[in-house]
CSV table of N, CA and C in Angstrom, one decimal:
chain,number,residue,atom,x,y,z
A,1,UNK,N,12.3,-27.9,-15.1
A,1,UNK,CA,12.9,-26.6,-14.6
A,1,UNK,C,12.0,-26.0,-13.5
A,2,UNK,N,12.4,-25.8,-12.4
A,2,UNK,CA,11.6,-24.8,-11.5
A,2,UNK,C,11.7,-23.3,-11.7
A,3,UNK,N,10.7,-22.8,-11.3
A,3,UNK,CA,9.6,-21.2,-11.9
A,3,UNK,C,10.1,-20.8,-9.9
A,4,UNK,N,11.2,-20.0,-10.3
A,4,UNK,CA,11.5,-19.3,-8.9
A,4,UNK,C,10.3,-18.0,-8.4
A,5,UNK,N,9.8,-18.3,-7.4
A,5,UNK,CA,8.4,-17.6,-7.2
A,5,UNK,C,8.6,-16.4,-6.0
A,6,UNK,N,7.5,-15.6,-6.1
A,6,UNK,CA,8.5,-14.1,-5.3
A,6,UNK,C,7.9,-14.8,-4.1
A,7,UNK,N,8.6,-14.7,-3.2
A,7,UNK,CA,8.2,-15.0,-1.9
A,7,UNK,C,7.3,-13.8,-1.1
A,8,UNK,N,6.1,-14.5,-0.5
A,8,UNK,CA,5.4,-13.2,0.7
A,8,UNK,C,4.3,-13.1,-1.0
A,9,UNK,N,3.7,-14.2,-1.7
A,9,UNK,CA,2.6,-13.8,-2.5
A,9,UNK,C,2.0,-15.1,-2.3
A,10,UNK,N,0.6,-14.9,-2.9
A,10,UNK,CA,-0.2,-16.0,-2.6
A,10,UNK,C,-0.3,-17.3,-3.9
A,11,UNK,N,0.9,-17.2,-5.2
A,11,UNK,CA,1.1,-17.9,-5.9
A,11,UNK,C,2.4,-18.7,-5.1
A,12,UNK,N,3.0,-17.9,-4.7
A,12,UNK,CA,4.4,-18.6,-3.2
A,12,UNK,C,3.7,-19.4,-2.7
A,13,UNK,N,2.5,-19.1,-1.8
A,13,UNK,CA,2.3,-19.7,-0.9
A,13,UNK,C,1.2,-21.2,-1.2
A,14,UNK,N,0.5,-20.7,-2.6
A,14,UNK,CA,0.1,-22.3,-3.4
A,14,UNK,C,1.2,-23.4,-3.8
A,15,UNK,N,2.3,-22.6,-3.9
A,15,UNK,CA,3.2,-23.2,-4.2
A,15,UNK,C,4.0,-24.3,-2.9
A,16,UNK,N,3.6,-23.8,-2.0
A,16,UNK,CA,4.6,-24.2,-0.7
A,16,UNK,C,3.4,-25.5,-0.5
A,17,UNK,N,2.4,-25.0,-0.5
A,17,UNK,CA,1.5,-26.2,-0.2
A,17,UNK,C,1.2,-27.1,-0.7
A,18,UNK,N,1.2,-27.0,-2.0
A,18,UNK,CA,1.2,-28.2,-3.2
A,18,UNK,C,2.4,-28.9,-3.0
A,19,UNK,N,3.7,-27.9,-2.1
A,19,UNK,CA,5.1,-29.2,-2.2
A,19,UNK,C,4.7,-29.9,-1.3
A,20,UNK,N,3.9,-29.6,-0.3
A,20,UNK,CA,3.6,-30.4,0.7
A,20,UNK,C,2.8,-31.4,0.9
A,21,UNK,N,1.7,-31.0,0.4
A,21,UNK,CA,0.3,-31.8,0.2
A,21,UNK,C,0.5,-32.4,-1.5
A,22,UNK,N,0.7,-32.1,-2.8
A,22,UNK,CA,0.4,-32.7,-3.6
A,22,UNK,C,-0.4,-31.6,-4.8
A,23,UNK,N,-0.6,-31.3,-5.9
A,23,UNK,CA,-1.4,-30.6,-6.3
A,23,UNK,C,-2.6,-31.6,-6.5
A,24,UNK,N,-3.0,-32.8,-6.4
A,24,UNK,CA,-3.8,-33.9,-6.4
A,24,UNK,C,-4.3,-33.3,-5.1
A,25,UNK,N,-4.0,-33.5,-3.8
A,25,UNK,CA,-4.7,-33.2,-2.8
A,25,UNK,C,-5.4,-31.7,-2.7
A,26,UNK,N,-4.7,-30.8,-3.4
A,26,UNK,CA,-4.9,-29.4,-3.2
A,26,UNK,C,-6.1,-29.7,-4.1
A,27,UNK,N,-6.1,-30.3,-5.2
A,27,UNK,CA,-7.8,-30.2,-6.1
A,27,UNK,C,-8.5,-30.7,-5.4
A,28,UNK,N,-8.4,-32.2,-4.3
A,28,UNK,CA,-9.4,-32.2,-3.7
A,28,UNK,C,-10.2,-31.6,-2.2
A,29,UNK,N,-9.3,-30.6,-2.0
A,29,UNK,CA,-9.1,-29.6,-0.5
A,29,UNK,C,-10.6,-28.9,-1.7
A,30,UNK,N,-9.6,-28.0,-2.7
A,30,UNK,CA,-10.6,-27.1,-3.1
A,30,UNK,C,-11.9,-27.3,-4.3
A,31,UNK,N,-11.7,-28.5,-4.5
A,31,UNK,CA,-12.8,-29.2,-5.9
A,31,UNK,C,-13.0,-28.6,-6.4
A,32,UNK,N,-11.7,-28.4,-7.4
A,32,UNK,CA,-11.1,-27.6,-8.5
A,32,UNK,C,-10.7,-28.8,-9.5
A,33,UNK,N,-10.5,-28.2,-10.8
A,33,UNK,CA,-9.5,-29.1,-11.3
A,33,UNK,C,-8.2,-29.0,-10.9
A,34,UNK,N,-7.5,-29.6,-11.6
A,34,UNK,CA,-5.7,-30.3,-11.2
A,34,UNK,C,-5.0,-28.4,-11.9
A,35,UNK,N,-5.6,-28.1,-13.1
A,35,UNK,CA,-4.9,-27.1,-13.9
A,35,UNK,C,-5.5,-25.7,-13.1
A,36,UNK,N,-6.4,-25.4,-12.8
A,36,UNK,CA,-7.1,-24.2,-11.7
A,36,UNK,C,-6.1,-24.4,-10.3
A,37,UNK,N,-5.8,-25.5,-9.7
A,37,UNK,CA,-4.8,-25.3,-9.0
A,37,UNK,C,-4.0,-25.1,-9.0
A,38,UNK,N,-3.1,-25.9,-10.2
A,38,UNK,CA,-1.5,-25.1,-10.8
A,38,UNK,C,-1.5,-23.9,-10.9
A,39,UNK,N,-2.4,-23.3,-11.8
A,39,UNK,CA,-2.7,-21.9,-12.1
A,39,UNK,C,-2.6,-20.8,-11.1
A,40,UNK,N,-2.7,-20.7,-9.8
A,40,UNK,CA,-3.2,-20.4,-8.7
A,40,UNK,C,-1.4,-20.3,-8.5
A,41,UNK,N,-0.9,-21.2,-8.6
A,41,UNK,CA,0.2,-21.3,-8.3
A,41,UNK,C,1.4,-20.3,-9.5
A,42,UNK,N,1.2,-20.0,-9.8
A,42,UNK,CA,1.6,-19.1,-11.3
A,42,UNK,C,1.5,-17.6,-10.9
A,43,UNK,N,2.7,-16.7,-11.1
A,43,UNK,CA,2.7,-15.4,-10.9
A,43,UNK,C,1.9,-14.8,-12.0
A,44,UNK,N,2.0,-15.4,-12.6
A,44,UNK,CA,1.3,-14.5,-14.0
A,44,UNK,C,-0.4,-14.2,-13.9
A,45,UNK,N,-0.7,-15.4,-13.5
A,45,UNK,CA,-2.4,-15.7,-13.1
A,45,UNK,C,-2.6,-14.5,-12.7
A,46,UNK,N,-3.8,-14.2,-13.0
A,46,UNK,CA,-4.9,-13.1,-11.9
A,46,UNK,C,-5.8,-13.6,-11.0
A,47,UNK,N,-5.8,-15.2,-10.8
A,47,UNK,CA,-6.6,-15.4,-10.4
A,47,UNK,C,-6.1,-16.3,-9.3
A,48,UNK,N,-6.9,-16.7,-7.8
A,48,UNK,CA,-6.5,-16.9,-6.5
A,48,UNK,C,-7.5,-17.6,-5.9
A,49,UNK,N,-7.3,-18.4,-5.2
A,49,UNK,CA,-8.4,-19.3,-4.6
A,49,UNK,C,-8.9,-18.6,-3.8
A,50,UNK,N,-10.1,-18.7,-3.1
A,50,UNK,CA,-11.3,-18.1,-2.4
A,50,UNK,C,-10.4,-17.8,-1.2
A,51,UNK,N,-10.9,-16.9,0.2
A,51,UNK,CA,-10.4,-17.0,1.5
A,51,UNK,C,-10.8,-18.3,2.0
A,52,UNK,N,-11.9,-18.7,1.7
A,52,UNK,CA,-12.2,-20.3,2.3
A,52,UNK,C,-11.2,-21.3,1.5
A,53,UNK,N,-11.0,-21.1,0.8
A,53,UNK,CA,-9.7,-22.0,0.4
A,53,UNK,C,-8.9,-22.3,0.6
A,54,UNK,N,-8.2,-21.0,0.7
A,54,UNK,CA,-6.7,-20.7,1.6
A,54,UNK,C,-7.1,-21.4,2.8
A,55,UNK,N,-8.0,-20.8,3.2
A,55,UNK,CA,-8.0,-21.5,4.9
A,55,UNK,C,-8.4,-23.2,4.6
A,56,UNK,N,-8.5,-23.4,3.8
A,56,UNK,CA,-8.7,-25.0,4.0
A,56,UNK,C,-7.2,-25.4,3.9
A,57,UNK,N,-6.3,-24.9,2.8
A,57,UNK,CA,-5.2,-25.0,2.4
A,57,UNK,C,-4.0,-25.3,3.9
A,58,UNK,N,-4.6,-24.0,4.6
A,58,UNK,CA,-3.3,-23.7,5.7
A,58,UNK,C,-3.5,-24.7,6.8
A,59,UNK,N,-4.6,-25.0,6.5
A,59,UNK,CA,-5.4,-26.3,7.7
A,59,UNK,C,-4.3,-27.5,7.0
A,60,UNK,N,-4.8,-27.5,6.3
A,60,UNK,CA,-4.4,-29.3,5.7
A,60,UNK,C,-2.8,-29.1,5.9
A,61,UNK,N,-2.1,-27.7,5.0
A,61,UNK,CA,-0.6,-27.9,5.3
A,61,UNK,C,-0.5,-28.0,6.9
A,62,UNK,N,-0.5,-26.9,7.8
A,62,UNK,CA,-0.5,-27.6,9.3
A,62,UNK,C,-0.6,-28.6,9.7
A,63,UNK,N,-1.4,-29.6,9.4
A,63,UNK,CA,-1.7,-31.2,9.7
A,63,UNK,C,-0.4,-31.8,9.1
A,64,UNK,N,-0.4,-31.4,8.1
A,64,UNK,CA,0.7,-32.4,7.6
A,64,UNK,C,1.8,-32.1,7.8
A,65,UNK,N,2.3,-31.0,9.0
A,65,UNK,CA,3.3,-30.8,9.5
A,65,UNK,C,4.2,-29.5,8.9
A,66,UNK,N,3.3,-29.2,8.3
A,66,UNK,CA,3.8,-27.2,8.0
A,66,UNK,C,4.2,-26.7,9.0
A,67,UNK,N,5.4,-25.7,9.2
A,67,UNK,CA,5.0,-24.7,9.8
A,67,UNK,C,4.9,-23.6,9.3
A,68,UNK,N,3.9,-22.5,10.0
A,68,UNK,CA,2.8,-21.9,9.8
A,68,UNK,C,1.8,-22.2,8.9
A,69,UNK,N,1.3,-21.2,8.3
A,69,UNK,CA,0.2,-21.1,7.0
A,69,UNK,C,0.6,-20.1,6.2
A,70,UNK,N,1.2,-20.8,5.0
A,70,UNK,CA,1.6,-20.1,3.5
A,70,UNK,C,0.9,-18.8,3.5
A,71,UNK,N,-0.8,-18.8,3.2
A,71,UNK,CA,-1.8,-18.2,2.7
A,71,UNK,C,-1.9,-16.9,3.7
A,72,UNK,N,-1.9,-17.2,5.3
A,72,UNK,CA,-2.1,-16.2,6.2
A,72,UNK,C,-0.8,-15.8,6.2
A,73,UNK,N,-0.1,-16.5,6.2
A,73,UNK,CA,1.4,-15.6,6.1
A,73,UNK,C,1.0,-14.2,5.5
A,74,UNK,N,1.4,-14.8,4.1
A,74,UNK,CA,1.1,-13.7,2.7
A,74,UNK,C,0.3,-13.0,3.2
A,75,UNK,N,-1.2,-13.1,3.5
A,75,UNK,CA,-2.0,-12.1,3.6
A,75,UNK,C,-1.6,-11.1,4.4
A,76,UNK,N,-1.2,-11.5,6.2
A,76,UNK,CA,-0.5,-10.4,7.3
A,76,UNK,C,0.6,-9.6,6.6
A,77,UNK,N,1.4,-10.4,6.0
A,77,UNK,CA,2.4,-9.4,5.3
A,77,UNK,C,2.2,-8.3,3.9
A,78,UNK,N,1.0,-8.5,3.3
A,78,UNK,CA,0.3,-7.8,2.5
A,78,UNK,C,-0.8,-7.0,3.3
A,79,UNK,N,-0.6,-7.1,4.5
A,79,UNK,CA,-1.8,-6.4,5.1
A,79,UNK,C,-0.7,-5.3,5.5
A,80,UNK,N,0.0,-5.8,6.4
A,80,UNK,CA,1.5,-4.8,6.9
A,80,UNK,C,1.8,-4.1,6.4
A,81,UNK,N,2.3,-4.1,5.1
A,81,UNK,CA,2.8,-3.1,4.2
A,81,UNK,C,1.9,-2.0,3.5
A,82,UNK,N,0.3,-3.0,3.4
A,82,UNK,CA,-0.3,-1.7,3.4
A,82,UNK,C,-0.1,-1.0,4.2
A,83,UNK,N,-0.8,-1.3,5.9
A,83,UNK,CA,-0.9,0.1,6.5
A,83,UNK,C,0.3,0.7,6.9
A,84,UNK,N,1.5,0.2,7.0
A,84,UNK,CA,2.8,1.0,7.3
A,84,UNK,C,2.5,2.0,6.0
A,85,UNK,N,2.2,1.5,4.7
A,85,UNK,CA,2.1,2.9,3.9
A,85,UNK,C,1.5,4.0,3.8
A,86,UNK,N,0.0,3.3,4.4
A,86,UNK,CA,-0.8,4.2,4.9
A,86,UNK,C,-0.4,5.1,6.0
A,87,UNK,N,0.4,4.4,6.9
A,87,UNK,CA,1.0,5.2,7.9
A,87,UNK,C,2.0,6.3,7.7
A,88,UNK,N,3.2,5.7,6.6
A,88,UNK,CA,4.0,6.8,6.4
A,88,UNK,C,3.2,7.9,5.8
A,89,UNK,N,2.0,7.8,4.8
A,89,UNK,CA,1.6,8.7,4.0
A,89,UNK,C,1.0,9.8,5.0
A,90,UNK,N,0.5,9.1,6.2
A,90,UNK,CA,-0.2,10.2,7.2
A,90,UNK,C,0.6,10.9,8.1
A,91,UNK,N,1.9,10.4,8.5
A,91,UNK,CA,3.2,11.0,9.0
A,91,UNK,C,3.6,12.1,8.1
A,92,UNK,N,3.8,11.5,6.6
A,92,UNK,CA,4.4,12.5,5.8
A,92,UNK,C,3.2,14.2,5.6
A,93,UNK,N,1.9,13.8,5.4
A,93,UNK,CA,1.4,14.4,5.3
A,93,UNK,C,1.0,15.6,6.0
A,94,UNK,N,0.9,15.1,7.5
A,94,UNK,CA,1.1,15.7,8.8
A,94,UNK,C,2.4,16.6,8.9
A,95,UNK,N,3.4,16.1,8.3
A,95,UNK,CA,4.9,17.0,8.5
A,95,UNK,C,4.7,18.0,7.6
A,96,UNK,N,4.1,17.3,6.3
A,96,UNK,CA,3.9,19.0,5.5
A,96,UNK,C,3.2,19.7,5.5
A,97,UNK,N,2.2,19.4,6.4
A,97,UNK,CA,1.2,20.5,7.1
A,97,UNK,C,2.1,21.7,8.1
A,98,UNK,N,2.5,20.9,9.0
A,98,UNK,CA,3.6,21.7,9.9
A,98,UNK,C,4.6,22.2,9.2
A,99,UNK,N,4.6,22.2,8.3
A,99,UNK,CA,5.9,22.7,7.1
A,99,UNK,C,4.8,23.9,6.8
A,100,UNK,N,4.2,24.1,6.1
A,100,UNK,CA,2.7,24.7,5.6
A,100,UNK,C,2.9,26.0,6.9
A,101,UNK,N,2.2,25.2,7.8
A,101,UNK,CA,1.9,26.3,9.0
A,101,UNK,C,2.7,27.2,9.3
A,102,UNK,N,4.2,26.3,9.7
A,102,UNK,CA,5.6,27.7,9.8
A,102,UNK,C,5.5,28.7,8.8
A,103,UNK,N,5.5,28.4,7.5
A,103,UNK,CA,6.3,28.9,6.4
A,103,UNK,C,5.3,29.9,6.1
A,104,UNK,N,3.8,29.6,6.5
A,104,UNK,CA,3.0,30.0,6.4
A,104,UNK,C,2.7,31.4,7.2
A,105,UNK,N,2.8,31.0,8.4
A,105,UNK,CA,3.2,32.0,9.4
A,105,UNK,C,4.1,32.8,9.1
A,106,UNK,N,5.6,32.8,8.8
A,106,UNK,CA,6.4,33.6,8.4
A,106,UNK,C,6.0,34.6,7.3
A,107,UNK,N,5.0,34.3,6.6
A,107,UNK,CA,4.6,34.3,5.1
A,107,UNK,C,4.1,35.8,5.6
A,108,UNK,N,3.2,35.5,6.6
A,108,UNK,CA,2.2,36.7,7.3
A,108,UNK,C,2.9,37.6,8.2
A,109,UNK,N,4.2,37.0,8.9
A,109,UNK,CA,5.0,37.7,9.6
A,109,UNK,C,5.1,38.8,8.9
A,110,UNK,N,6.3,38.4,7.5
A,110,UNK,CA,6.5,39.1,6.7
A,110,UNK,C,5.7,40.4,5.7
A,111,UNK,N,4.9,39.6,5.7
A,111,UNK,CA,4.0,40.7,4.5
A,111,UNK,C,3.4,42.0,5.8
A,112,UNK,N,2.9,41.6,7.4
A,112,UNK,CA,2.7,42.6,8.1
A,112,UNK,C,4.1,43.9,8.3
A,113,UNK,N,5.3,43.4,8.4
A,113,UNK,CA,6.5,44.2,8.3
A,113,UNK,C,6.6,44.4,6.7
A,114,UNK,N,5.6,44.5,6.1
A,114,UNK,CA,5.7,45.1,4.6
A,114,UNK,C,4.9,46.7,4.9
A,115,UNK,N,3.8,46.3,5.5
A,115,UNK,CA,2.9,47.3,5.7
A,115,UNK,C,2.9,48.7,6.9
A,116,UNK,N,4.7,48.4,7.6
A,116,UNK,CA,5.0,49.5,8.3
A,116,UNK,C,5.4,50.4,7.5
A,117,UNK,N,5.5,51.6,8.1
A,117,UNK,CA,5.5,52.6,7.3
A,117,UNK,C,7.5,53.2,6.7
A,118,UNK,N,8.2,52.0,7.5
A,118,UNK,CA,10.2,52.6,7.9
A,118,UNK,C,9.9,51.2,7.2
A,119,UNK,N,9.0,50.2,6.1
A,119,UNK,CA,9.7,48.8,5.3
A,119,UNK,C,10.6,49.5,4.0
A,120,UNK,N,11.2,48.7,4.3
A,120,UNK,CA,12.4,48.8,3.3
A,120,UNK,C,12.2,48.0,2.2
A,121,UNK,N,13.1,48.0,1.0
A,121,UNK,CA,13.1,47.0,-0.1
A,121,UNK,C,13.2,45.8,0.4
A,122,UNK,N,14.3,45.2,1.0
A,122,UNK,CA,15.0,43.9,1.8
A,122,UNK,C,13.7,43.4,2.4
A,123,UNK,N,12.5,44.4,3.0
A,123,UNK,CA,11.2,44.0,3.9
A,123,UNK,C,10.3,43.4,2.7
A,124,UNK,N,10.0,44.0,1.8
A,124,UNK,CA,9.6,43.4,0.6
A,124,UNK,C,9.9,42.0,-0.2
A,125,UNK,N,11.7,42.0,-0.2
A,125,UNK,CA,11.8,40.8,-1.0
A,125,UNK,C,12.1,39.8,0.1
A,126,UNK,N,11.8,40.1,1.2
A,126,UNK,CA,12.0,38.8,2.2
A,126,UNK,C,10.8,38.5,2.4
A,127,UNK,N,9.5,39.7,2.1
A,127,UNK,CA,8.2,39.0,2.4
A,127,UNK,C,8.0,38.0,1.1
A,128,UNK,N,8.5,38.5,0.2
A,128,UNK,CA,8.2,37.3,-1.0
A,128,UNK,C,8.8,36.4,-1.2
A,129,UNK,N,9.9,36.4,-0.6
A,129,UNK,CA,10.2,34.4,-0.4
A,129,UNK,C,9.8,33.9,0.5
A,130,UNK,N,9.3,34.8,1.6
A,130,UNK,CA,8.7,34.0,2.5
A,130,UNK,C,7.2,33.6,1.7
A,131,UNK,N,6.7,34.3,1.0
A,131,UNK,CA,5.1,33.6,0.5
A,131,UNK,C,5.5,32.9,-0.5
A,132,UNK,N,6.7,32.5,-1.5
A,132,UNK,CA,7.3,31.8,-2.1
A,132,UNK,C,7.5,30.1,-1.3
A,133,UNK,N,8.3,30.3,-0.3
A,133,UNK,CA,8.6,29.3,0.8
A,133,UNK,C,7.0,28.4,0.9
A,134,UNK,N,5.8,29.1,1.3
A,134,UNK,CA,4.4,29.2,1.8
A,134,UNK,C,4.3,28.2,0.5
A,135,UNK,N,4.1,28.8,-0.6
A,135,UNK,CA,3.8,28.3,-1.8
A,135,UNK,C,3.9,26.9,-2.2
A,136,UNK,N,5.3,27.0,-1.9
A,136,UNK,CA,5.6,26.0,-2.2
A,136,UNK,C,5.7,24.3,-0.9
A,137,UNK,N,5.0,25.1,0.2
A,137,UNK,CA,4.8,23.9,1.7
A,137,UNK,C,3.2,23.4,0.9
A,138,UNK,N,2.8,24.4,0.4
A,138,UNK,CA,1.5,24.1,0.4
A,138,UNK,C,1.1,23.0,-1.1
A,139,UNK,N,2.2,23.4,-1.7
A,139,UNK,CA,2.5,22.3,-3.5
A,139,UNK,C,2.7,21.3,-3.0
A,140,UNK,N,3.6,21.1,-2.0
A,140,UNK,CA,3.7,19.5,-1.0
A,140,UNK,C,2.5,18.9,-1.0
A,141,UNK,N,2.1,19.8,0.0
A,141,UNK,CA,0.4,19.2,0.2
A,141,UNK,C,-0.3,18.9,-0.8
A,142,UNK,N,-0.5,19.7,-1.2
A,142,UNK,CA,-1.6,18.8,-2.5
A,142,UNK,C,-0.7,17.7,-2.9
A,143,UNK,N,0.7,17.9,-3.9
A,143,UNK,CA,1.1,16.8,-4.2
A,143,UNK,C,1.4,15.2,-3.3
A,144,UNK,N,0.9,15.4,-1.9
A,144,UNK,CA,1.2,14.0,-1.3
A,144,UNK,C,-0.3,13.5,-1.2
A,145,UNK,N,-1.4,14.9,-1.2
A,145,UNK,CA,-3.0,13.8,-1.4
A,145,UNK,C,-3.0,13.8,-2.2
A,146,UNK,N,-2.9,14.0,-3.6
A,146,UNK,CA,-3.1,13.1,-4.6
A,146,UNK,C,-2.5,12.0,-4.7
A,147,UNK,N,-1.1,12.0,-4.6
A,147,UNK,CA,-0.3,10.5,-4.1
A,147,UNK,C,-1.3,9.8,-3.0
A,148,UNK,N,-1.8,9.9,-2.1
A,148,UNK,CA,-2.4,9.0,-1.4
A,148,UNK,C,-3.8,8.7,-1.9
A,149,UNK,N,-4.7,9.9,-2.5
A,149,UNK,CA,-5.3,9.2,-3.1
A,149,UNK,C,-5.4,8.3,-4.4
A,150,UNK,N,-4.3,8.7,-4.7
A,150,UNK,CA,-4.0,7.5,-6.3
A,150,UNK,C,-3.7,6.2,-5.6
A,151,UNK,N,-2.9,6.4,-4.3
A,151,UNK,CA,-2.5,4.9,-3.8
A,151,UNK,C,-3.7,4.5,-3.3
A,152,UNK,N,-5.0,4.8,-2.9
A,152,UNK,CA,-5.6,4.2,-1.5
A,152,UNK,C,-5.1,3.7,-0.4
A,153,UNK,N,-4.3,4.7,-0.2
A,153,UNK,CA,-3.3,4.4,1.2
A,153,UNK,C,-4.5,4.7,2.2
A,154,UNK,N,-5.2,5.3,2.3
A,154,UNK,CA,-5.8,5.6,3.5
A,154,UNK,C,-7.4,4.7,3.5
A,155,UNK,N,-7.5,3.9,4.2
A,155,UNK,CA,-9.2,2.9,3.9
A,155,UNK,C,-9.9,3.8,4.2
A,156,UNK,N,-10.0,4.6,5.0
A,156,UNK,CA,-11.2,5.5,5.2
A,156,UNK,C,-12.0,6.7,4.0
A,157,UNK,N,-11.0,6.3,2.9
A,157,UNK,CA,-10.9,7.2,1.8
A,157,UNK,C,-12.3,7.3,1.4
A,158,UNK,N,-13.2,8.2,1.1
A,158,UNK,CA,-14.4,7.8,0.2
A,158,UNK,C,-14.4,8.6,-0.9
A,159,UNK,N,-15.2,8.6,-2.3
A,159,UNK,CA,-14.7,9.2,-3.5
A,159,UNK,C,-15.6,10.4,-2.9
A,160,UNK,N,-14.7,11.5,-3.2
A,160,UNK,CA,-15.4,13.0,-2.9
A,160,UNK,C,-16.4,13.2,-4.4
A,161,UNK,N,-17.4,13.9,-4.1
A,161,UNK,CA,-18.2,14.1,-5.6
A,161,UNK,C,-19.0,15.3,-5.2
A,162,UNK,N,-18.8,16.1,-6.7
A,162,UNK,CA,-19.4,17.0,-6.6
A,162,UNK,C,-18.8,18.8,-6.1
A,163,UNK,N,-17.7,18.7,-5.3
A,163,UNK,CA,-16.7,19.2,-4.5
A,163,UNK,C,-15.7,20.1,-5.3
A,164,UNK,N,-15.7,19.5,-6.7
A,164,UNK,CA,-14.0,19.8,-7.3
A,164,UNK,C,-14.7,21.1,-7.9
């Protein structure tokens, strides 16, 4: 029975090469045993052959008439979708700043036409949904850096200490 494998992972991409090469040749690319290579090949596994590996792997499939490399595939495509995430998270984040700032602004509009002396009730409860509106631009924010920092969407991330 064939073990249908997710495609764009690096147990896919052991897998493409072993159809190619042999899992015999793949132990002796990596001088491994025969079951460390199957394994490799296995979604379940946590475990992955070295970068020097792979790159022996994508060498040898190329020669033998691959096209591309399984291993570099997978990795650019796991690289991609990190930083596109990284990317949306700093787009999104940035929009809820500018969300922040307006709402924020208005927030101050409002509460200054609180403090004329002809404000009315209506000047009151419009200053308070406007600092309500504020409130809640600013609940965004927090709630999308904690989402980024739970993801490590951003590499530049370093653990703050000491701060909280």
């Amino acid at each position: 029975m064939t073990t249908i494998r997710t495609p764009r992972t690096f147990a896919n991409a052991m897998t493409r090469v072993a159809a190619s090469l042999s899992f015999e040749t793949c132990r002796k690319i990596a001088h491994r045993s025969n079951r460390t290579v199957r394994y490799w090949s296995e979604e379940r596994s946590k475990k992955r052959p070295t970068i020097e590996q792979a790159l022996q792997f994508d060498i040898a499939y190329r020669l033998a008439g691959g096209e591309g490399a399984p291993f570099l595939d997978t990795y650019m495509h796991k690289l991609d979708v990190a930083v596109e995430a990284a990317i949306a998270c700093s787009d999104a984040l940035a929009g809820d700043f500018a969300t922040f700032a307006r709402e924020s602004g208005e927030a101050v509009a409002a509460g200054f036409a609180v403090t004329l002396s002809n404000a009315s009730e209506r000047d009151i409860i419009r200053a308070v949904g406007e600092v309500e509106e504020a409130e809640s631009a600013l609940t965004a924010i927090r709630r999308r850096l904690a989402s980024i920092a739970r993801l490590g969407a951003r590499s530049n991330t370093a653990p703050v200490r000491g701060t909280q």
